[in-house]
GROMACS .gro file of C-alpha atoms in nm:
model
  341
    1UNK     CA    1   0.000   0.000   0.000
    2UNK     CA    2   0.130   0.344  -0.089
    3UNK     CA    3   0.057   0.664   0.094
    4UNK     CA    4   0.062   0.986  -0.101
    5UNK     CA    5   0.088   1.352  -0.009
    6UNK     CA    6   0.086   1.673  -0.211
    7UNK     CA    7   0.115   1.996  -0.011
    8UNK     CA    8   0.206   2.358  -0.070
    9UNK     CA    9   0.316   2.532   0.248
   10UNK     CA   10   0.526   2.814   0.371
   11UNK     CA   11   0.750   2.754   0.671
   12UNK     CA   12   0.493   2.933   0.886
   13UNK     CA   13   0.216   2.704   0.768
   14UNK     CA   14   0.430   2.400   0.841
   15UNK     CA   15   0.500   2.525   1.193
   16UNK     CA   16   0.129   2.580   1.248
   17UNK     CA   17   0.063   2.220   1.144
   18UNK     CA   18   0.316   2.087   1.392
   19UNK     CA   19   0.171   2.289   1.678
   20UNK     CA   20  -0.181   2.183   1.587
   21UNK     CA   21  -0.080   1.817   1.581
   22UNK     CA   22   0.081   1.845   1.923
   23UNK     CA   23  -0.226   2.019   2.065
   24UNK     CA   24  -0.447   1.742   1.931
   25UNK     CA   25  -0.248   1.485   2.126
   26UNK     CA   26  -0.106   1.299   1.828
   27UNK     CA   27   0.246   1.279   1.976
   28UNK     CA   28   0.306   0.919   2.088
   29UNK     CA   29   0.495   0.816   2.397
   30UNK     CA   30   0.784   0.580   2.338
   31UNK     CA   31   0.696   0.217   2.400
   32UNK     CA   32   0.920  -0.089   2.418
   33UNK     CA   33   0.655  -0.284   2.227
   34UNK     CA   34   0.697  -0.061   1.923
   35UNK     CA   35   0.882  -0.212   1.629
   36UNK     CA   36   1.180  -0.036   1.468
   37UNK     CA   37   1.175   0.097   1.113
   38UNK     CA   38   1.521   0.026   0.976
   39UNK     CA   39   1.474   0.128   0.611
   40UNK     CA   40   1.294   0.420   0.451
   41UNK     CA   41   1.214   0.481   0.085
   42UNK     CA   42   1.045   0.790  -0.059
   43UNK     CA   43   0.990   0.934  -0.403
   44UNK     CA   44   1.004   1.311  -0.449
   45UNK     CA   45   0.882   1.497  -0.752
   46UNK     CA   46   0.911   1.872  -0.736
   47UNK     CA   47   0.882   2.177  -0.950
   48UNK     CA   48   0.961   2.534  -0.851
   49UNK     CA   49   0.886   2.810  -1.098
   50UNK     CA   50   1.125   3.102  -1.121
   51UNK     CA   51   0.984   3.441  -1.023
   52UNK     CA   52   0.718   3.297  -0.792
   53UNK     CA   53   0.678   3.342  -0.417
   54UNK     CA   54   0.797   3.094  -0.159
   55UNK     CA   55   0.506   2.859  -0.094
   56UNK     CA   56   0.392   2.836  -0.455
   57UNK     CA   57   0.621   2.543  -0.530
   58UNK     CA   58   0.481   2.201  -0.621
   59UNK     CA   59   0.623   1.919  -0.410
   60UNK     CA   60   0.487   1.567  -0.440
   61UNK     CA   61   0.602   1.298  -0.195
   62UNK     CA   62   0.515   0.929  -0.216
   63UNK     CA   63   0.602   0.671   0.051
   64UNK     CA   64   0.606   0.293   0.022
   65UNK     CA   65   0.464   0.048   0.273
   66UNK     CA   66   0.239   0.115   0.573
   67UNK     CA   67   0.491   0.163   0.854
   68UNK     CA   68   0.521   0.538   0.802
   69UNK     CA   69   0.359   0.818   0.602
   70UNK     CA   70   0.437   1.163   0.465
   71UNK     CA   71   0.327   1.446   0.694
   72UNK     CA   72   0.454   1.777   0.556
   73UNK     CA   73   0.757   1.956   0.417
   74UNK     CA   74   0.945   2.275   0.503
   75UNK     CA   75   1.151   2.500   0.275
   76UNK     CA   76   1.499   2.569   0.414
   77UNK     CA   77   1.602   2.837   0.163
   78UNK     CA   78   1.646   3.184   0.311
   79UNK     CA   79   1.434   3.357   0.048
   80UNK     CA   80   1.085   3.485  -0.019
   81UNK     CA   81   1.109   3.485  -0.397
   82UNK     CA   82   1.250   3.213  -0.622
   83UNK     CA   83   1.525   3.307  -0.869
   84UNK     CA   84   1.723   3.109  -1.128
   85UNK     CA   85   2.020   3.099  -0.889
   86UNK     CA   86   1.826   2.907  -0.623
   87UNK     CA   87   1.864   2.538  -0.542
   88UNK     CA   88   1.550   2.435  -0.347
   89UNK     CA   89   1.644   2.285  -0.010
   90UNK     CA   90   1.357   2.090   0.147
   91UNK     CA   91   1.295   1.903   0.472
   92UNK     CA   92   1.043   1.620   0.432
   93UNK     CA   93   0.875   1.502   0.752
   94UNK     CA   94   0.760   1.142   0.794
   95UNK     CA   95   0.548   1.007   1.080
   96UNK     CA   96   0.573   0.649   1.204
   97UNK     CA   97   0.253   0.446   1.207
   98UNK     CA   98   0.113   0.336   1.542
   99UNK     CA   99   0.325   0.056   1.683
  100UNK     CA  100   0.642   0.166   1.501
  101UNK     CA  101   0.931   0.405   1.553
  102UNK     CA  102   1.229   0.512   1.343
  103UNK     CA  103   1.547   0.333   1.442
  104UNK     CA  104   1.869   0.534   1.412
  105UNK     CA  105   1.911   0.545   1.034
  106UNK     CA  106   2.224   0.583   0.825
  107UNK     CA  107   2.234   0.733   0.479
  108UNK     CA  108   2.261   0.384   0.328
  109UNK     CA  109   1.924   0.295   0.487
  110UNK     CA  110   1.738   0.588   0.330
  111UNK     CA  111   1.649   0.583  -0.039
  112UNK     CA  112   1.526   0.891  -0.223
  113UNK     CA  113   1.386   0.844  -0.572
  114UNK     CA  114   1.267   1.101  -0.825
  115UNK     CA  115   1.385   1.458  -0.871
  116UNK     CA  116   1.556   1.512  -0.534
  117UNK     CA  117   1.896   1.419  -0.390
  118UNK     CA  118   1.950   1.311  -0.029
  119UNK     CA  119   2.141   1.549   0.203
  120UNK     CA  120   2.090   1.430   0.562
  121UNK     CA  121   1.825   1.297   0.803
  122UNK     CA  122   1.741   1.297   1.172
  123UNK     CA  123   1.479   1.158   1.410
  124UNK     CA  124   1.266   1.369   1.646
  125UNK     CA  125   0.974   1.328   1.883
  126UNK     CA  126   1.106   1.014   2.055
  127UNK     CA  127   1.189   0.870   1.711
  128UNK     CA  128   0.829   0.880   1.592
  129UNK     CA  129   0.920   1.157   1.349
  130UNK     CA  130   1.189   1.145   1.083
  131UNK     CA  131   1.286   1.439   0.867
  132UNK     CA  132   1.489   1.394   0.550
  133UNK     CA  133   1.662   1.691   0.393
  134UNK     CA  134   1.679   1.681   0.013
  135UNK     CA  135   1.769   1.922  -0.264
  136UNK     CA  136   1.597   1.967  -0.597
  137UNK     CA  137   1.795   2.057  -0.912
  138UNK     CA  138   1.896   2.417  -0.967
  139UNK     CA  139   1.608   2.623  -1.102
  140UNK     CA  140   1.825   2.694  -1.407
  141UNK     CA  141   1.792   2.330  -1.504
  142UNK     CA  142   1.423   2.278  -1.437
  143UNK     CA  143   1.157   2.249  -1.704
  144UNK     CA  144   0.792   2.189  -1.636
  145UNK     CA  145   0.607   1.914  -1.821
  146UNK     CA  146   0.352   2.000  -2.089
  147UNK     CA  147   0.004   1.961  -1.946
  148UNK     CA  148  -0.190   1.898  -2.268
  149UNK     CA  149  -0.112   1.835  -2.635
  150UNK     CA  150  -0.396   1.910  -2.879
  151UNK     CA  151  -0.439   1.766  -3.228
  152UNK     CA  152  -0.690   1.893  -3.487
  153UNK     CA  153  -0.671   1.819  -3.861
  154UNK     CA  154  -0.301   1.746  -3.826
  155UNK     CA  155  -0.218   2.070  -3.644
  156UNK     CA  156  -0.053   2.006  -3.307
  157UNK     CA  157  -0.060   2.278  -3.039
  158UNK     CA  158   0.033   2.307  -2.671
  159UNK     CA  159   0.088   2.575  -2.407
  160UNK     CA  160   0.445   2.674  -2.322
  161UNK     CA  161   0.555   2.531  -1.985
  162UNK     CA  162   0.789   2.726  -1.760
  163UNK     CA  163   1.159   2.669  -1.823
  164UNK     CA  164   1.122   2.546  -2.182
  165UNK     CA  165   1.318   2.694  -2.472
  166UNK     CA  166   1.231   2.440  -2.743
  167UNK     CA  167   1.045   2.112  -2.793
  168UNK     CA  168   1.092   1.764  -2.939
  169UNK     CA  169   0.803   1.636  -3.148
  170UNK     CA  170   0.713   1.282  -3.258
  171UNK     CA  171   0.427   1.269  -3.511
  172UNK     CA  172   0.300   0.913  -3.527
  173UNK     CA  173   0.094   0.691  -3.757
  174UNK     CA  174  -0.044   0.374  -3.598
  175UNK     CA  175   0.212   0.408  -3.314
  176UNK     CA  176   0.512   0.447  -3.551
  177UNK     CA  177   0.702   0.777  -3.574
  178UNK     CA  178   0.695   0.947  -3.915
  179UNK     CA  179   0.979   1.176  -4.015
  180UNK     CA  180   1.185   1.110  -3.704
  181UNK     CA  181   1.203   1.326  -3.391
  182UNK     CA  182   1.190   1.692  -3.486
  183UNK     CA  183   1.285   1.998  -3.280
  184UNK     CA  184   1.076   2.316  -3.288
  185UNK     CA  185   1.082   2.645  -3.098
  186UNK     CA  186   0.715   2.737  -3.138
  187UNK     CA  187   0.427   2.575  -2.950
  188UNK     CA  188   0.282   2.421  -3.265
  189UNK     CA  189   0.363   2.165  -3.532
  190UNK     CA  190   0.184   2.096  -3.861
  191UNK     CA  191   0.175   1.722  -3.914
  192UNK     CA  192  -0.095   1.727  -4.181
  193UNK     CA  193   0.159   1.658  -4.457
  194UNK     CA  194   0.220   1.314  -4.303
  195UNK     CA  195  -0.148   1.213  -4.315
  196UNK     CA  196  -0.125   1.043  -4.656
  197UNK     CA  197  -0.261   0.702  -4.551
  198UNK     CA  198  -0.585   0.593  -4.388
  199UNK     CA  199  -0.476   0.540  -4.026
  200UNK     CA  200  -0.483   0.668  -3.669
  201UNK     CA  201  -0.250   0.959  -3.598
  202UNK     CA  202  -0.128   1.119  -3.276
  203UNK     CA  203   0.163   1.331  -3.158
  204UNK     CA  204   0.398   1.326  -2.858
  205UNK     CA  205   0.579   1.639  -2.738
  206UNK     CA  206   0.833   1.703  -2.464
  207UNK     CA  207   0.996   2.029  -2.350
  208UNK     CA  208   1.369   2.106  -2.357
  209UNK     CA  209   1.524   2.327  -2.090
  210UNK     CA  210   1.610   2.674  -2.219
  211UNK     CA  211   1.953   2.678  -2.048
  212UNK     CA  212   2.064   2.319  -2.103
  213UNK     CA  213   1.934   2.127  -2.409
  214UNK     CA  214   2.037   1.799  -2.247
  215UNK     CA  215   1.765   1.841  -1.985
  216UNK     CA  216   1.425   1.738  -2.112
  217UNK     CA  217   1.081   1.694  -1.963
  218UNK     CA  218   0.846   1.400  -1.999
  219UNK     CA  219   0.660   1.311  -2.319
  220UNK     CA  220   0.297   1.425  -2.335
  221UNK     CA  221   0.066   1.251  -2.583
  222UNK     CA  222  -0.221   1.397  -2.784
  223UNK     CA  223  -0.556   1.227  -2.848
  224UNK     CA  224  -0.585   1.004  -3.157
  225UNK     CA  225  -0.714   1.143  -3.485
  226UNK     CA  226  -0.836   0.910  -3.763
  227UNK     CA  227  -0.788   0.993  -4.132
  228UNK     CA  228  -0.999   0.803  -4.388
  229UNK     CA  229  -0.903   0.704  -4.745
  230UNK     CA  230  -1.066   1.008  -4.906
  231UNK     CA  231  -0.887   1.265  -4.690
  232UNK     CA  232  -0.558   1.074  -4.703
  233UNK     CA  233  -0.566   1.079  -5.084
  234UNK     CA  234  -0.653   1.451  -5.083
  235UNK     CA  235  -0.358   1.522  -4.852
  236UNK     CA  236  -0.122   1.323  -5.074
  237UNK     CA  237  -0.235   1.515  -5.383
  238UNK     CA  238  -0.192   1.845  -5.198
  239UNK     CA  239   0.163   1.744  -5.099
  240UNK     CA  240   0.248   1.660  -5.459
  241UNK     CA  241   0.108   1.993  -5.579
  242UNK     CA  242   0.310   2.178  -5.316
  243UNK     CA  243   0.628   1.990  -5.409
  244UNK     CA  244   0.571   2.073  -5.778
  245UNK     CA  245   0.508   2.443  -5.719
  246UNK     CA  246   0.795   2.654  -5.852
  247UNK     CA  247   0.975   2.755  -6.169
  248UNK     CA  248   1.253   2.602  -6.378
  249UNK     CA  249   1.534   2.816  -6.515
  250UNK     CA  250   1.843   2.725  -6.718
  251UNK     CA  251   2.189   2.852  -6.629
  252UNK     CA  252   2.491   2.754  -6.839
  253UNK     CA  253   2.323   2.437  -6.958
  254UNK     CA  254   2.207   2.329  -6.610
  255UNK     CA  255   1.853   2.340  -6.474
  256UNK     CA  256   1.767   2.511  -6.147
  257UNK     CA  257   1.431   2.491  -5.966
  258UNK     CA  258   1.315   2.798  -5.771
  259UNK     CA  259   1.038   2.773  -5.511
  260UNK     CA  260   0.743   3.018  -5.498
  261UNK     CA  261   0.905   3.204  -5.206
  262UNK     CA  262   1.216   3.271  -5.417
  263UNK     CA  263   1.440   3.017  -5.245
  264UNK     CA  264   1.621   2.743  -5.435
  265UNK     CA  265   1.508   2.382  -5.406
  266UNK     CA  266   1.679   2.227  -5.103
  267UNK     CA  267   1.943   1.960  -5.159
  268UNK     CA  268   1.808   1.609  -5.195
  269UNK     CA  269   1.521   1.433  -5.370
  270UNK     CA  270   1.208   1.617  -5.484
  271UNK     CA  271   0.907   1.497  -5.683
  272UNK     CA  272   0.789   1.747  -5.945
  273UNK     CA  273   0.488   1.659  -6.163
  274UNK     CA  274   0.526   1.282  -6.115
  275UNK     CA  275   0.899   1.283  -6.185
  276UNK     CA  276   1.183   1.258  -5.934
  277UNK     CA  277   1.487   1.488  -5.932
  278UNK     CA  278   1.786   1.520  -5.703
  279UNK     CA  279   1.921   1.869  -5.634
  280UNK     CA  280   2.269   1.969  -5.522
  281UNK     CA  281   2.351   2.232  -5.258
  282UNK     CA  282   2.319   2.511  -5.517
  283UNK     CA  283   1.971   2.410  -5.627
  284UNK     CA  284   2.075   2.255  -5.960
  285UNK     CA  285   1.930   1.923  -6.076
  286UNK     CA  286   2.197   1.653  -6.083
  287UNK     CA  287   2.251   1.457  -6.405
  288UNK     CA  288   2.403   1.122  -6.497
  289UNK     CA  289   2.483   0.851  -6.246
  290UNK     CA  290   2.422   0.947  -5.881
  291UNK     CA  291   2.518   0.742  -5.575
  292UNK     CA  292   2.278   0.774  -5.281
  293UNK     CA  293   2.415   0.569  -4.993
  294UNK     CA  294   2.486   0.233  -5.158
  295UNK     CA  295   2.235   0.270  -5.443
  296UNK     CA  296   2.301   0.405  -5.792
  297UNK     CA  297   2.040   0.609  -5.980
  298UNK     CA  298   2.051   0.738  -6.335
  299UNK     CA  299   1.935   1.099  -6.383
  300UNK     CA  300   1.865   1.220  -6.736
  301UNK     CA  301   2.172   1.393  -6.884
  302UNK     CA  302   1.959   1.678  -7.018
  303UNK     CA  303   1.657   1.721  -6.790
  304UNK     CA  304   1.777   1.559  -6.466
  305UNK     CA  305   1.467   1.343  -6.413
  306UNK     CA  306   1.525   0.996  -6.271
  307UNK     CA  307   1.503   0.704  -6.510
  308UNK     CA  308   1.313   0.395  -6.393
  309UNK     CA  309   1.210   0.053  -6.522
  310UNK     CA  310   1.437   0.085  -6.825
  311UNK     CA  311   1.792   0.043  -6.955
  312UNK     CA  312   2.040   0.330  -6.931
  313UNK     CA  313   2.245   0.452  -7.231
  314UNK     CA  314   2.548   0.255  -7.106
  315UNK     CA  315   2.349  -0.071  -7.074
  316UNK     CA  316   2.250  -0.092  -6.708
  317UNK     CA  317   1.898  -0.175  -6.594
  318UNK     CA  318   1.722   0.045  -6.334
  319UNK     CA  319   1.411  -0.085  -6.159
  320UNK     CA  320   1.071   0.069  -6.094
  321UNK     CA  321   1.223   0.251  -5.795
  322UNK     CA  322   1.508   0.386  -6.009
  323UNK     CA  323   1.775   0.176  -5.837
  324UNK     CA  324   2.034   0.013  -6.062
  325UNK     CA  325   1.995  -0.364  -6.065
  326UNK     CA  326   2.267  -0.523  -5.853
  327UNK     CA  327   2.360  -0.206  -5.661
  328UNK     CA  328   2.635  -0.297  -5.416
  329UNK     CA  329   2.583  -0.307  -5.041
  330UNK     CA  330   2.949  -0.265  -4.945
  331UNK     CA  331   3.256  -0.072  -5.060
  332UNK     CA  332   3.186  -0.175  -5.422
  333UNK     CA  333   2.907   0.083  -5.416
  334UNK     CA  334   3.171   0.353  -5.457
  335UNK     CA  335   3.248   0.218  -5.801
  336UNK     CA  336   3.060   0.404  -6.075
  337UNK     CA  337   2.873   0.177  -6.324
  338UNK     CA  338   3.109   0.079  -6.602
  339UNK     CA  339   3.415   0.194  -6.405
  340UNK     CA  340   3.709  -0.042  -6.351
  341UNK     CA  341   3.913  -0.044  -6.033
   0.00000   0.00000   0.00000
């Protein structure tokens, strides 16, 4: 059985609670019949937002077993207002259940899980009370989890949590990530371009700390959104139209493709009006044999479009996917078709 406590208190409120408990007669007298508690395990999850008052922090403490329970916590920091330079120092008070008391405990007998790190501990009140001092991470390294991720017609949105500077996004089809994990700085992501098949879609987002990109929050999932065959086909056609939008121009015998916004086509593969092209870093369509990884493709010497399901001018066959038949899977791939070592 687990006992759970979530409290927000100032030091004054904590003191009031202790006095009230004593007045109510809840302080036990030591008894030889009481059994010792020799091990303690707690889990602490805490978040303290910068530029908030002392007492507005969120501290969640969970205990295991039924021999003791969480009572309250006290903030040890000498401050009234949290800043990025603060490291929250917290005393967590546990109360022994009736018939038990805390034996003298060493650090090795106390386990603290979660966000906090153990500092020290001591018994009070005839060993019926144990306080454990812990410290949370520096406020510079904290980032609050995203509370809700919304998904509507492929558009993903969420509210910015405190401490976040950017976000990792996983857009998923039938539980598989499409397009890999992407990083964005805005609180939105348009995943509609991935909805090209009838399936269930959802999105997972987690925040990244604004001061340290290695510190990340937990993933938050959106609800599922189903796309039927009709809308999936419409999305695919829209993607193809968007990919094809632009203008060709010839420069010194080479073809360049310029996008509607005036930028050159990015390097890599691009489908334009049902034909595939591969562009270099300067926006020009490649021509002739092109090695992509370990696969050879033949791109028209004049227009740059990829040949497929045919034989090239130098006698090699390329399949329906444009890959040369017998493309190597090892170092032989570096050898251009027709080239001798």
